[in-house]
Amino acid sequence: MNKKSISYEFLKGFIKENPTLVMLLGMCPTLAVTTMASNGIGMGLATTFVLVCSNLVISALRKVIPAEVRLPVFIVIIAGFVTFIEFMLKGYMTSLYDRLGIFLSLITVNCIILGRAESFASKNSIFRSLLDGLGMGCGFTLALFTMGSLREIFGAGTWFGIDLNLPLQIPAFIMPAGGFFTLGIIIAVVYKITDKKPPVLVGCACCPIASSCKSYGKCNEISESEGNAE
Amino acid sequence: MREILVILVAAMLTDNFVLVKFMGICPFLGVSKKLDSALGMGAAVTFVMVSASLCTYPVYTFILVPLGLEYLKTVAFILLIAAFVQLIEMVIHKKIPALYSALGVFLPLITTNCAVLGVTILNIDNGFTLTQSLINGLGGGLGFTIALVIFSSVRSRVEKSDIPKAFKGVPSTLIAASIVSLSFMGFSGLLT
């Protein structure tokens, strides 16, 4: 892993290993807050901040944290940074704080952050973890921004609150159903462009506690074997 | 009584955790391939949601509020839920093996499920009492189960159909979820 170039660690998050569109992590905030382009960027940057900080701290402490209790330690570190960003947004950007609502607290359980902590920051140097966090965060922000823009333009006829005077608006796009629909289309387009076969199902990799899970792969194994039997 | 019914129906249908509030999408997409596992996952989530509501309420009201530490609720709740799920898993494993074989697979999966942390934080944000919190947890869990069960049936149909290559797998699943979510919007007029 250490043989990969430094620029690769930063750039992989944008498209090749985009956390949302390719690895299918962090679906909940992707669907929930992207009714407006500005919400998408706000959520993306808040998550990036938490991701970079937690990657840095976890990477710095990776030799100190005992392996058995690493998950609770990671969660506390992440939750601490989430509380910090909650305070900052509440103090300086109240309108964004109100719009993101509960999903700001739920950054704590965002699979991307715990996933990167577990699979990257706990094994790599501080500098690489910083780049990895920045890249992944930017990829996430990019995906959220795309989602938010599409939904806002089609659903409300505005972009960043500016009226675009579109002849037709489809309010369904800013409703919950539109979130699933837009994400489905974007993922299909990404796979069409990269000419890869989309994954059949969201696997255990999307679960933040996958590495310590005793039933790793089993929950899907049950459904897989059934699928084959049919 | 009426108030309790309103909370229950709201958490189950009109504000369905998965399809309207977008919490717990990962298990919703991951474990909905087969009816049996959908039911098992739903039961486990319902169980954990109710018990998480039960144990976070006293911690918030009797420990965090008197000490003026309300802002620590995210940290406290996530630790509490993680410890609690681990404990339940051990107890069920030892005492009720039959239940463990039915739910055990799913229990570790939901420690950091955002629907569980979400329900406990919503209880506090909405200023619910203990009873209301429990009902909210129960309704949320049942709503999750309903969504998962309905979706597992929809999905088995979608997977057998002939769709463009780029849409196979996750994209078609998401679009099917969008249609199921659309049907849940029909409930929105239920509580007015």
Coordinates of C-alpha atoms in Angstrom, one line a residue:
Chain A
M1 CA 0.0 0.0 0.0
N2 CA 2.9 2.3 0.8
K3 CA 4.2 2.1 -2.7
K4 CA 1.4 4.2 -4.1
S5 CA 2.3 7.8 -4.9
I6 CA 1.2 10.6 -2.7
S7 CA -0.9 12.2 -5.3
Y8 CA -2.7 8.9 -5.8
E9 CA -3.8 8.9 -2.1
F10 CA -5.3 12.3 -2.6
L11 CA -6.9 11.8 -6.0
K12 CA -8.4 8.4 -5.6
G13 CA -11.3 9.7 -3.5
F14 CA -12.6 11.9 -6.3
I15 CA -13.6 9.3 -8.9
K16 CA -11.8 6.0 -8.7
E17 CA -12.7 5.2 -5.1
N18 CA -15.4 7.9 -4.7
P19 CA -16.9 7.0 -1.3
T20 CA -20.5 7.6 -2.2
L21 CA -20.8 6.8 -5.9
V22 CA -18.4 3.8 -6.2
M23 CA -18.0 2.4 -2.7
L24 CA -21.6 3.2 -1.7
L25 CA -20.7 4.5 1.7
G26 CA -22.6 7.2 3.7
M27 CA -25.8 6.8 1.8
C28 CA -28.0 8.3 4.5
P29 CA -26.7 11.9 4.5
T30 CA -26.3 11.7 0.7
L31 CA -30.0 11.1 0.3
A32 CA -31.3 13.2 3.1
V33 CA -29.7 16.6 3.0
T34 CA -29.3 17.1 -0.7
T35 CA -32.5 19.0 -1.4
M36 CA -30.4 22.1 -2.1
A37 CA -26.9 22.5 -3.6
S38 CA -25.8 24.6 -0.7
N39 CA -26.9 22.0 1.8
G40 CA -24.9 19.4 -0.1
I41 CA -21.7 21.5 0.1
G42 CA -22.3 22.3 3.8
M43 CA -22.8 18.7 4.7
G44 CA -19.8 17.7 2.6
L45 CA -17.5 20.2 4.1
A46 CA -18.6 19.4 7.7
T47 CA -18.0 15.7 7.0
T48 CA -14.6 16.5 5.4
F49 CA -13.6 18.4 8.5
V50 CA -14.5 15.6 10.8
L51 CA -12.9 13.0 8.5
V52 CA -9.6 14.9 8.2
C53 CA -9.3 15.6 11.9
S54 CA -10.3 12.1 13.0
N55 CA -7.9 10.6 10.4
L56 CA -5.1 12.8 11.8
V57 CA -5.7 11.9 15.4
I58 CA -6.3 8.2 14.8
S59 CA -3.2 7.9 12.6
A60 CA -1.1 9.7 15.3
L61 CA -2.4 7.4 18.0
R62 CA -2.4 4.3 15.9
K63 CA 0.5 2.7 17.9
V64 CA -1.0 3.6 21.3
I65 CA -4.6 2.4 20.8
P66 CA -4.9 -1.3 21.8
A67 CA -6.4 -3.3 19.0
E68 CA -9.2 -4.8 21.1
V69 CA -10.8 -1.5 22.1
R70 CA -10.0 0.4 18.9
L71 CA -13.6 0.8 17.7
P72 CA -14.9 2.5 20.8
V73 CA -11.8 4.7 20.8
F74 CA -12.4 5.7 17.2
I75 CA -16.1 6.4 17.9
V76 CA -15.3 8.7 20.8
I77 CA -12.6 10.6 18.8
I78 CA -15.1 11.0 15.9
A79 CA -18.0 12.0 18.1
G80 CA -15.8 14.6 19.8
F81 CA -15.0 16.3 16.5
V82 CA -18.7 16.1 15.5
T83 CA -19.7 17.9 18.7
F84 CA -17.1 20.5 17.9
I85 CA -18.4 21.2 14.4
E86 CA -21.9 21.2 15.7
F87 CA -20.9 24.1 18.0
M88 CA -19.1 26.0 15.3
L89 CA -22.1 25.7 12.9
K90 CA -24.6 26.6 15.6
G91 CA -22.5 29.7 16.4
Y92 CA -21.5 31.0 13.0
M93 CA -23.9 29.4 10.4
T94 CA -27.2 29.0 12.2
S95 CA -29.3 28.7 9.0
L96 CA -27.1 25.8 7.7
Y97 CA -27.2 24.2 11.2
D98 CA -31.0 24.3 11.2
R99 CA -31.3 22.9 7.7
L100 CA -28.9 20.0 8.3
G101 CA -30.6 19.2 11.6
I102 CA -30.1 15.8 13.0
F103 CA -27.8 14.7 10.2
L104 CA -25.1 16.8 11.7
S105 CA -25.1 14.7 14.8
L106 CA -25.4 11.6 12.6
I107 CA -22.0 12.3 11.0
T108 CA -20.8 10.3 14.0
V109 CA -22.2 7.1 12.5
N110 CA -21.3 8.0 8.9
C111 CA -19.7 4.8 7.5
I112 CA -17.1 6.8 5.5
I113 CA -15.4 8.2 8.6
L114 CA -15.3 5.0 10.6
G115 CA -14.5 3.1 7.5
R116 CA -11.5 5.2 6.6
A117 CA -10.3 5.2 10.2
E118 CA -10.4 1.4 10.3
S119 CA -9.1 0.7 6.8
F120 CA -6.6 3.5 6.3
A121 CA -5.7 5.8 9.1
S122 CA -5.0 3.0 11.6
K123 CA -2.4 1.6 9.2
N124 CA -0.8 4.6 7.5
S125 CA 1.4 7.6 8.4
I126 CA -0.1 10.9 9.5
F127 CA 0.7 12.6 6.2
R128 CA -0.9 9.9 4.0
S129 CA -4.0 9.8 6.3
L130 CA -4.3 13.6 6.0
L131 CA -4.3 13.3 2.2
D132 CA -6.6 10.3 2.2
G133 CA -9.1 12.2 4.4
L134 CA -8.9 15.3 2.2
G135 CA -9.4 13.3 -1.0
M136 CA -12.3 11.2 0.4
G137 CA -13.9 14.3 1.9
C138 CA -13.7 16.2 -1.4
G139 CA -15.1 13.2 -3.3
F140 CA -18.0 13.0 -0.9
T141 CA -18.6 16.8 -1.2
L142 CA -18.5 16.5 -4.9
A143 CA -21.1 13.8 -5.0
L144 CA -23.3 15.7 -2.5
F145 CA -22.9 18.8 -4.6
T146 CA -23.9 17.0 -7.8
M147 CA -26.9 15.4 -6.1
G148 CA -28.0 18.7 -4.5
S149 CA -27.6 20.7 -7.7
L150 CA -29.6 18.2 -9.8
R151 CA -32.4 18.0 -7.2
E152 CA -32.6 21.8 -6.6
I153 CA -32.6 22.6 -10.4
F154 CA -35.2 20.1 -11.4
G155 CA -37.2 20.2 -8.2
A156 CA -37.3 23.9 -7.3
G157 CA -36.1 25.6 -10.4
T158 CA -33.3 27.3 -8.5
W159 CA -29.6 26.9 -8.0
F160 CA -28.0 28.2 -4.8
G161 CA -31.2 30.0 -4.3
I162 CA -31.0 31.9 -7.6
D163 CA -34.2 31.5 -9.7
L164 CA -33.4 30.0 -13.1
N165 CA -36.8 30.7 -14.6
L166 CA -37.2 27.1 -15.8
P167 CA -40.5 26.4 -17.7
L168 CA -41.1 23.2 -15.7
Q169 CA -40.5 22.2 -12.1
I170 CA -40.9 18.7 -10.8
P171 CA -41.4 19.0 -7.0
A172 CA -41.0 15.2 -6.7
F173 CA -37.2 15.7 -7.0
I174 CA -37.0 17.5 -3.7
M175 CA -39.2 14.9 -2.0
P176 CA -37.7 11.8 -0.5
A177 CA -38.6 9.6 -3.5
G178 CA -36.6 12.0 -5.7
G179 CA -33.5 11.4 -3.6
F180 CA -33.4 7.7 -4.3
F181 CA -34.2 8.3 -8.0
T182 CA -31.5 10.9 -8.5
L183 CA -28.8 8.8 -6.7
G184 CA -29.8 5.7 -8.8
I185 CA -29.4 7.6 -12.0
I186 CA -26.1 9.2 -11.0
I187 CA -24.6 5.8 -10.0
A188 CA -25.8 4.3 -13.3
V189 CA -24.2 7.1 -15.2
V190 CA -20.9 6.7 -13.3
Y191 CA -20.8 3.0 -14.1
K192 CA -21.7 3.7 -17.7
I193 CA -18.8 6.1 -18.0
T194 CA -16.3 3.9 -16.2
D195 CA -17.7 0.9 -18.1
K196 CA -17.8 -1.2 -15.0
K197 CA -20.5 -3.5 -13.8
P198 CA -22.4 -2.0 -10.9
P199 CA -22.2 -3.9 -7.6
V200 CA -25.2 -6.2 -7.1
L201 CA -25.8 -5.3 -3.6
V202 CA -24.5 -3.0 -0.8
G203 CA -22.1 -5.4 0.9
C204 CA -20.7 -5.6 4.4
A205 CA -18.0 -3.1 3.3
C206 CA -20.6 -0.4 3.8
C207 CA -21.0 -1.3 7.4
P208 CA -18.7 0.7 9.7
I209 CA -18.1 -2.2 12.1
A210 CA -17.5 -4.7 9.3
S211 CA -13.9 -5.6 10.4
S212 CA -14.9 -6.5 13.9
C213 CA -18.2 -8.1 13.0
K214 CA -18.4 -11.7 13.9
S215 CA -20.9 -12.3 11.2
Y216 CA -18.9 -10.6 8.5
G217 CA -20.4 -11.5 5.1
K218 CA -22.9 -13.8 6.7
C219 CA -25.9 -11.4 6.5
N220 CA -25.4 -11.2 2.8
E221 CA -24.4 -14.8 2.5
I222 CA -27.9 -15.8 3.6
S223 CA -29.5 -13.7 0.9
E224 CA -26.9 -14.7 -1.7
S225 CA -27.4 -18.4 -1.3
E226 CA -31.1 -17.8 -1.5
G227 CA -30.7 -15.8 -4.7
N228 CA -28.7 -18.7 -6.3
A229 CA -31.3 -21.2 -5.2
E230 CA -34.0 -19.3 -7.0
Chain B
M1 CA -53.9 8.0 24.4
R2 CA -54.5 9.9 21.2
E3 CA -51.1 11.5 21.5
I4 CA -49.4 8.1 21.8
L5 CA -51.3 6.8 18.7
V6 CA -50.2 9.9 16.8
I7 CA -46.5 9.3 17.7
L8 CA -46.8 5.6 16.8
V9 CA -48.4 6.2 13.4
A10 CA -46.1 9.1 12.6
A11 CA -42.9 7.1 13.3
M12 CA -44.3 4.0 11.5
L13 CA -45.8 5.5 8.3
T14 CA -45.9 9.3 7.8
D15 CA -42.3 9.9 9.0
N16 CA -41.0 6.4 8.1
F17 CA -37.4 6.2 9.2
V18 CA -36.0 4.6 6.1
L19 CA -38.2 6.0 3.3
V20 CA -39.0 9.5 4.5
K21 CA -36.2 10.4 7.0
F22 CA -33.4 8.4 5.2
M23 CA -31.9 6.8 8.3
G24 CA -30.6 3.2 8.2
I25 CA -30.2 3.1 4.4
C26 CA -27.2 0.7 4.5
P27 CA -29.1 -2.2 6.1
F28 CA -32.2 -1.3 4.1
L29 CA -30.2 -1.9 0.9
G30 CA -28.0 -4.6 2.2
V31 CA -30.3 -6.9 4.0
S32 CA -33.5 -6.7 1.9
K33 CA -32.7 -9.4 -0.6
K34 CA -34.6 -12.1 1.2
L35 CA -37.8 -12.0 3.2
D36 CA -36.5 -14.0 6.1
S37 CA -33.4 -11.8 6.7
A38 CA -35.5 -8.7 6.2
L39 CA -37.8 -9.9 9.0
G40 CA -34.9 -10.8 11.3
M41 CA -33.1 -7.5 10.7
G42 CA -36.4 -5.6 11.3
A43 CA -37.0 -7.4 14.6
A44 CA -33.5 -6.8 15.7
V45 CA -33.7 -3.1 14.9
T46 CA -37.1 -2.7 16.6
F47 CA -35.7 -4.4 19.7
V48 CA -32.6 -2.2 19.8
M49 CA -34.5 1.0 19.1
V50 CA -36.9 0.4 22.0
S51 CA -34.1 -0.6 24.4
A52 CA -31.9 2.3 23.2
S53 CA -34.8 4.7 23.9
L54 CA -35.2 3.1 27.3
C55 CA -31.6 3.5 28.4
T56 CA -30.7 6.8 26.8
Y57 CA -33.6 8.7 28.4
P58 CA -32.6 8.3 32.0
V59 CA -28.9 9.0 31.2
Y60 CA -29.9 12.3 29.5
T61 CA -32.5 13.4 32.1
F62 CA -30.7 12.4 35.3
I63 CA -27.1 12.7 34.4
L64 CA -26.4 15.0 31.5
V65 CA -29.0 17.7 32.2
P66 CA -28.2 18.2 36.0
L67 CA -24.5 18.4 35.1
G68 CA -25.2 20.9 32.2
L69 CA -23.6 18.5 29.7
E70 CA -26.4 18.3 27.2
Y71 CA -23.9 18.9 24.4
L72 CA -22.3 15.6 25.1
K73 CA -25.4 13.6 24.1
T74 CA -24.0 12.3 20.8
V75 CA -20.9 11.0 22.4
A76 CA -22.8 9.5 25.4
F77 CA -25.5 7.9 23.3
I78 CA -23.3 6.2 20.8
L79 CA -21.2 4.7 23.6
L80 CA -24.2 3.6 25.5
I81 CA -25.8 2.0 22.4
A82 CA -22.5 0.2 21.5
A83 CA -22.0 -1.1 25.0
F84 CA -25.7 -2.1 25.3
V85 CA -25.9 -4.0 22.0
Q86 CA -22.7 -5.9 23.0
L87 CA -24.2 -6.8 26.3
I88 CA -27.5 -7.9 24.8
E89 CA -25.6 -10.0 22.3
M90 CA -23.7 -11.8 25.1
V91 CA -26.8 -12.3 27.2
I92 CA -28.9 -13.7 24.3
H93 CA -26.0 -15.9 23.2
K94 CA -25.8 -17.5 26.7
K95 CA -29.4 -17.6 27.8
I96 CA -31.6 -17.8 24.7
P97 CA -29.7 -19.6 22.0
A98 CA -32.9 -19.9 19.8
L99 CA -33.3 -16.2 19.7
Y100 CA -29.6 -15.7 19.1
S101 CA -29.7 -17.9 16.0
A102 CA -32.6 -15.8 14.7
L103 CA -31.3 -12.3 15.6
G104 CA -27.7 -12.8 16.5
V105 CA -26.4 -12.3 13.0
F106 CA -28.0 -8.9 12.8
L107 CA -27.2 -7.5 16.2
P108 CA -23.6 -6.4 15.7
L109 CA -24.6 -4.8 12.4
I110 CA -26.9 -2.2 14.1
T111 CA -24.5 -0.8 16.8
T112 CA -23.7 2.1 14.6
N113 CA -26.8 2.2 12.5
C114 CA -27.8 5.8 12.1
A115 CA -31.5 4.9 12.6
V116 CA -30.8 3.8 16.2
L117 CA -28.7 6.8 17.1
G118 CA -31.2 9.0 15.2
V119 CA -34.2 7.8 17.2
T120 CA -32.5 8.5 20.6
I121 CA -31.5 12.0 19.5
L122 CA -35.0 12.7 18.0
N123 CA -36.5 11.7 21.3
I124 CA -34.5 14.3 23.1
D125 CA -34.9 17.0 20.4
N126 CA -38.7 16.6 20.4
G127 CA -38.8 16.7 24.2
F128 CA -40.6 13.4 24.5
T129 CA -41.3 11.8 27.9
L130 CA -40.1 8.2 28.6
T131 CA -43.4 6.7 27.4
Q132 CA -43.4 8.8 24.3
S133 CA -39.7 7.9 23.6
L134 CA -40.5 4.2 23.9
I135 CA -43.5 4.5 21.6
N136 CA -41.3 6.5 19.1
G137 CA -38.7 3.7 19.2
L138 CA -41.3 1.0 18.7
G139 CA -43.0 2.9 15.9
G140 CA -39.6 3.6 14.2
G141 CA -38.6 -0.1 14.4
L142 CA -41.9 -1.3 13.1
G143 CA -41.8 1.2 10.3
F144 CA -38.3 0.0 9.4
T145 CA -39.5 -3.6 9.4
I146 CA -42.5 -2.7 7.1
A147 CA -40.3 -0.9 4.7
L148 CA -37.7 -3.7 4.6
V149 CA -40.4 -6.4 4.1
I150 CA -42.2 -4.5 1.3
F151 CA -38.9 -3.7 -0.3
S152 CA -37.6 -7.2 -0.2
S153 CA -40.6 -8.4 -2.3
V154 CA -40.3 -5.5 -4.8
R155 CA -36.6 -6.2 -5.1
S156 CA -37.0 -9.9 -6.0
R157 CA -39.2 -8.8 -8.9
V158 CA -36.8 -6.1 -10.1
E159 CA -33.8 -8.4 -10.1
K160 CA -35.4 -10.9 -12.5
S161 CA -36.3 -8.3 -15.1
D162 CA -34.2 -7.4 -18.1
I163 CA -32.8 -3.9 -17.6
P164 CA -29.9 -2.0 -19.2
K165 CA -26.5 -3.1 -18.1
A166 CA -25.5 0.1 -16.3
F167 CA -28.7 0.0 -14.3
K168 CA -28.3 -3.6 -13.1
G169 CA -27.7 -4.0 -9.4
V170 CA -27.6 -1.0 -7.1
P171 CA -29.0 1.7 -9.5
S172 CA -32.2 -0.3 -10.2
T173 CA -32.5 -1.1 -6.5
L174 CA -32.4 2.6 -5.7
I175 CA -35.0 3.5 -8.3
A176 CA -37.2 0.7 -7.0
A177 CA -36.7 2.2 -3.5
S178 CA -37.8 5.6 -4.9
I179 CA -41.1 4.1 -6.1
V180 CA -41.7 2.5 -2.7
S181 CA -40.9 5.8 -1.1
L182 CA -43.4 7.5 -3.4
S183 CA -46.1 5.1 -2.2
F184 CA -45.3 6.0 1.4
M185 CA -46.0 9.7 0.5
G186 CA -49.7 8.6 0.3
F187 CA -49.7 8.3 4.1
S188 CA -48.7 11.9 4.6
G189 CA -52.3 13.1 4.8
L190 CA -53.1 10.6 7.5
L191 CA -52.4 12.8 10.5
T192 CA -53.9 16.2 10.1

